[in-house]
Amino acid sequence: QVQTPRDCGGLGGSALYIHTEGPAPISRLREMAEARHASSVDASRASPAPETALDRIYVEKVFEDTDQLLRTLERVQALLARQAGSDSPVRLLVLDS
């Protein structure tokens, strides 16, 4: 719903996915985007195409090192500031630890 356009009942935004373990979960995010798009039956409430959905997901990796965490938080703060006035501001923050 975060990436679904407002005129289709969604939030018209993007998502920030922060993960702390393993490689970036790109393949899993792609699977979820494809499944969501395939299950969208009502065209008026259609979810975005998987490629479009992935374009609106920002992924950050956080290590357990305190300095790395602070640098990541600075990048997140800058991203949120840049996205605030955009067509698809960050509307969902996922912290996967």
PDB file of N, CA, C and O in Angstrom, residues 44-77:
ATOM      1  N   SER A  44      -8.333  -0.813 -10.483  1.00  0.00           N
ATOM      2  CA  SER A  44      -8.367   0.502  -9.846  1.00  0.00           C
ATOM      3  C   SER A  44      -7.516   0.531  -8.583  1.00  0.00           C
ATOM      4  O   SER A  44      -7.181   1.585  -8.080  1.00  0.00           O
ATOM      5  N   ARG A  45      -7.175  -0.617  -8.064  1.00  0.00           N
ATOM      6  CA  ARG A  45      -6.334  -0.693  -6.867  1.00  0.00           C
ATOM      7  C   ARG A  45      -5.044  -1.447  -7.170  1.00  0.00           C
ATOM      8  O   ARG A  45      -4.443  -2.048  -6.298  1.00  0.00           O
ATOM      9  N   ALA A  46      -4.628  -1.414  -8.410  1.00  0.00           N
ATOM     10  CA  ALA A  46      -3.446  -2.159  -8.848  1.00  0.00           C
ATOM     11  C   ALA A  46      -2.198  -1.683  -8.122  1.00  0.00           C
ATOM     12  O   ALA A  46      -2.005  -0.496  -7.913  1.00  0.00           O
ATOM     13  N   SER A  47      -1.371  -2.638  -7.750  1.00  0.00           N
ATOM     14  CA  SER A  47      -0.092  -2.281  -7.153  1.00  0.00           C
ATOM     15  C   SER A  47       0.885  -1.986  -8.278  1.00  0.00           C
ATOM     16  O   SER A  47       0.693  -2.416  -9.408  1.00  0.00           O
ATOM     17  N   PRO A  48       1.947  -1.233  -7.984  1.00  0.00           N
ATOM     18  CA  PRO A  48       2.884  -0.899  -9.053  1.00  0.00           C
ATOM     19  C   PRO A  48       3.587  -2.136  -9.603  1.00  0.00           C
ATOM     20  O   PRO A  48       3.681  -3.162  -8.928  1.00  0.00           O
ATOM     21  N   ALA A  49       4.082  -2.009 -10.828  1.00  0.00           N
ATOM     22  CA  ALA A  49       4.859  -3.105 -11.422  1.00  0.00           C
ATOM     23  C   ALA A  49       6.054  -3.390 -10.520  1.00  0.00           C
ATOM     24  O   ALA A  49       6.563  -2.484  -9.851  1.00  0.00           O
ATOM     25  N   PRO A  50       6.494  -4.645 -10.461  1.00  0.00           N
ATOM     26  CA  PRO A  50       7.614  -4.995  -9.574  1.00  0.00           C
ATOM     27  C   PRO A  50       8.839  -4.107  -9.749  1.00  0.00           C
ATOM     28  O   PRO A  50       9.466  -3.719  -8.759  1.00  0.00           O
ATOM     29  N   GLU A  51       9.178  -3.762 -10.988  1.00  0.00           N
ATOM     30  CA  GLU A  51      10.357  -2.919 -11.212  1.00  0.00           C
ATOM     31  C   GLU A  51      10.163  -1.535 -10.593  1.00  0.00           C
ATOM     32  O   GLU A  51      11.070  -0.972  -9.999  1.00  0.00           O
ATOM     33  N   THR A  52       8.960  -0.996 -10.744  1.00  0.00           N
ATOM     34  CA  THR A  52       8.652   0.306 -10.160  1.00  0.00           C
ATOM     35  C   THR A  52       8.691   0.229  -8.646  1.00  0.00           C
ATOM     36  O   THR A  52       9.211   1.126  -7.982  1.00  0.00           O
ATOM     37  N   ALA A  53       8.152  -0.848  -8.101  1.00  0.00           N
ATOM     38  CA  ALA A  53       8.158  -1.024  -6.652  1.00  0.00           C
ATOM     39  C   ALA A  53       9.585  -1.078  -6.120  1.00  0.00           C
ATOM     40  O   ALA A  53       9.910  -0.440  -5.117  1.00  0.00           O
ATOM     41  N   LEU A  54      10.454  -1.812  -6.798  1.00  0.00           N
ATOM     42  CA  LEU A  54      11.840  -1.923  -6.337  1.00  0.00           C
ATOM     43  C   LEU A  54      12.582  -0.600  -6.464  1.00  0.00           C
ATOM     44  O   LEU A  54      13.472  -0.310  -5.654  1.00  0.00           O
ATOM     45  N   ASP A  55      12.212   0.208  -7.444  1.00  0.00           N
ATOM     46  CA  ASP A  55      12.840   1.524  -7.594  1.00  0.00           C
ATOM     47  C   ASP A  55      12.522   2.430  -6.413  1.00  0.00           C
ATOM     48  O   ASP A  55      13.229   3.406  -6.178  1.00  0.00           O
ATOM     49  N   ARG A  56      11.467   2.127  -5.716  1.00  0.00           N
ATOM     50  CA  ARG A  56      11.044   2.970  -4.590  1.00  0.00           C
ATOM     51  C   ARG A  56      11.345   2.335  -3.232  1.00  0.00           C
ATOM     52  O   ARG A  56      10.741   2.712  -2.230  1.00  0.00           O
ATOM     53  N   ILE A  57      12.270   1.401  -3.217  1.00  0.00           N
ATOM     54  CA  ILE A  57      12.717   0.808  -1.952  1.00  0.00           C
ATOM     55  C   ILE A  57      14.198   1.127  -1.800  1.00  0.00           C
ATOM     56  O   ILE A  57      15.015   0.750  -2.632  1.00  0.00           O
ATOM     57  N   TYR A  58      14.528   1.839  -0.748  1.00  0.00           N
ATOM     58  CA  TYR A  58      15.917   2.167  -0.440  1.00  0.00           C
ATOM     59  C   TYR A  58      16.391   1.167   0.597  1.00  0.00           C
ATOM     60  O   TYR A  58      15.716   0.937   1.602  1.00  0.00           O
ATOM     61  N   VAL A  59      17.540   0.561   0.346  1.00  0.00           N
ATOM     62  CA  VAL A  59      18.064  -0.471   1.233  1.00  0.00           C
ATOM     63  C   VAL A  59      19.361   0.022   1.858  1.00  0.00           C
ATOM     64  O   VAL A  59      20.256   0.495   1.155  1.00  0.00           O
ATOM     65  N   GLU A  60      19.441  -0.084   3.166  1.00  0.00           N
ATOM     66  CA  GLU A  60      20.649   0.273   3.912  1.00  0.00           C
ATOM     67  C   GLU A  60      21.089  -0.909   4.750  1.00  0.00           C
ATOM     68  O   GLU A  60      20.257  -1.602   5.337  1.00  0.00           O
ATOM     69  N   LYS A  61      22.373  -1.126   4.810  1.00  0.00           N
ATOM     70  CA  LYS A  61      22.954  -2.185   5.639  1.00  0.00           C
ATOM     71  C   LYS A  61      23.571  -1.530   6.863  1.00  0.00           C
ATOM     72  O   LYS A  61      24.303  -0.559   6.752  1.00  0.00           O
ATOM     73  N   VAL A  62      23.257  -2.054   8.041  1.00  0.00           N
ATOM     74  CA  VAL A  62      23.830  -1.551   9.285  1.00  0.00           C
ATOM     75  C   VAL A  62      24.646  -2.667   9.922  1.00  0.00           C
ATOM     76  O   VAL A  62      24.154  -3.776  10.109  1.00  0.00           O
ATOM     77  N   PHE A  63      25.884  -2.344  10.207  1.00  0.00           N
ATOM     78  CA  PHE A  63      26.737  -3.288  10.899  1.00  0.00           C
ATOM     79  C   PHE A  63      26.657  -2.996  12.389  1.00  0.00           C
ATOM     80  O   PHE A  63      26.108  -1.982  12.806  1.00  0.00           O
ATOM     81  N   GLU A  64      27.215  -3.864  13.188  1.00  0.00           N
ATOM     82  CA  GLU A  64      27.128  -3.671  14.638  1.00  0.00           C
ATOM     83  C   GLU A  64      28.114  -2.639  15.153  1.00  0.00           C
ATOM     84  O   GLU A  64      28.064  -2.257  16.304  1.00  0.00           O
ATOM     85  N   ASP A  65      28.985  -2.164  14.319  1.00  0.00           N
ATOM     86  CA  ASP A  65      29.954  -1.149  14.690  1.00  0.00           C
ATOM     87  C   ASP A  65      29.236   0.178  14.937  1.00  0.00           C
ATOM     88  O   ASP A  65      28.429   0.621  14.111  1.00  0.00           O
ATOM     89  N   THR A  66      29.493   0.826  16.042  1.00  0.00           N
ATOM     90  CA  THR A  66      28.821   2.068  16.410  1.00  0.00           C
ATOM     91  C   THR A  66      29.062   3.173  15.385  1.00  0.00           C
ATOM     92  O   THR A  66      28.136   3.909  15.018  1.00  0.00           O
ATOM     93  N   ASP A  67      30.294   3.298  14.913  1.00  0.00           N
ATOM     94  CA  ASP A  67      30.590   4.332  13.919  1.00  0.00           C
ATOM     95  C   ASP A  67      29.800   4.108  12.634  1.00  0.00           C
ATOM     96  O   ASP A  67      29.288   5.044  12.030  1.00  0.00           O
ATOM     97  N   GLN A  68      29.712   2.858  12.205  1.00  0.00           N
ATOM     98  CA  GLN A  68      28.944   2.520  10.998  1.00  0.00           C
ATOM     99  C   GLN A  68      27.466   2.850  11.206  1.00  0.00           C
ATOM    100  O   GLN A  68      26.818   3.383  10.314  1.00  0.00           O
ATOM    101  N   LEU A  69      26.958   2.555  12.375  1.00  0.00           N
ATOM    102  CA  LEU A  69      25.562   2.870  12.675  1.00  0.00           C
ATOM    103  C   LEU A  69      25.319   4.377  12.589  1.00  0.00           C
ATOM    104  O   LEU A  69      24.335   4.817  11.994  1.00  0.00           O
ATOM    105  N   LEU A  70      26.210   5.167  13.139  1.00  0.00           N
ATOM    106  CA  LEU A  70      26.051   6.623  13.083  1.00  0.00           C
ATOM    107  C   LEU A  70      26.111   7.134  11.649  1.00  0.00           C
ATOM    108  O   LEU A  70      25.326   8.005  11.259  1.00  0.00           O
ATOM    109  N   ARG A  71      27.016   6.603  10.836  1.00  0.00           N
ATOM    110  CA  ARG A  71      27.095   7.005   9.427  1.00  0.00           C
ATOM    111  C   ARG A  71      25.814   6.621   8.683  1.00  0.00           C
ATOM    112  O   ARG A  71      25.306   7.379   7.862  1.00  0.00           O
ATOM    113  N   THR A  72      25.297   5.450   8.988  1.00  0.00           N
ATOM    114  CA  THR A  72      24.054   5.005   8.352  1.00  0.00           C
ATOM    115  C   THR A  72      22.900   5.928   8.738  1.00  0.00           C
ATOM    116  O   THR A  72      22.102   6.325   7.890  1.00  0.00           O
ATOM    117  N   LEU A  73      22.823   6.289  10.004  1.00  0.00           N
ATOM    118  CA  LEU A  73      21.753   7.186  10.445  1.00  0.00           C
ATOM    119  C   LEU A  73      21.869   8.559   9.786  1.00  0.00           C
ATOM    120  O   LEU A  73      20.856   9.182   9.456  1.00  0.00           O
ATOM    121  N   GLU A  74      23.080   9.022   9.546  1.00  0.00           N
ATOM    122  CA  GLU A  74      23.266  10.291   8.835  1.00  0.00           C
ATOM    123  C   GLU A  74      22.774  10.169   7.397  1.00  0.00           C
ATOM    124  O   GLU A  74      22.126  11.078   6.877  1.00  0.00           O
ATOM    125  N   ARG A  75      23.062   9.037   6.740  1.00  0.00           N
ATOM    126  CA  ARG A  75      22.577   8.831   5.373  1.00  0.00           C
ATOM    127  C   ARG A  75      21.055   8.755   5.345  1.00  0.00           C
ATOM    128  O   ARG A  75      20.410   9.294   4.450  1.00  0.00           O
ATOM    129  N   VAL A  76      20.485   8.089   6.336  1.00  0.00           N
ATOM    130  CA  VAL A  76      19.031   7.962   6.417  1.00  0.00           C
ATOM    131  C   VAL A  76      18.408   9.343   6.609  1.00  0.00           C
ATOM    132  O   VAL A  76      17.429   9.692   5.949  1.00  0.00           O
ATOM    133  N   GLN A  77      18.988  10.137   7.481  1.00  0.00           N
ATOM    134  CA  GLN A  77      18.472  11.483   7.714  1.00  0.00           C
ATOM    135  C   GLN A  77      18.523  12.309   6.429  1.00  0.00           C
ATOM    136  O   GLN A  77      17.559  13.003   6.081  1.00  0.00           O
TER     137      GLN A  77
END
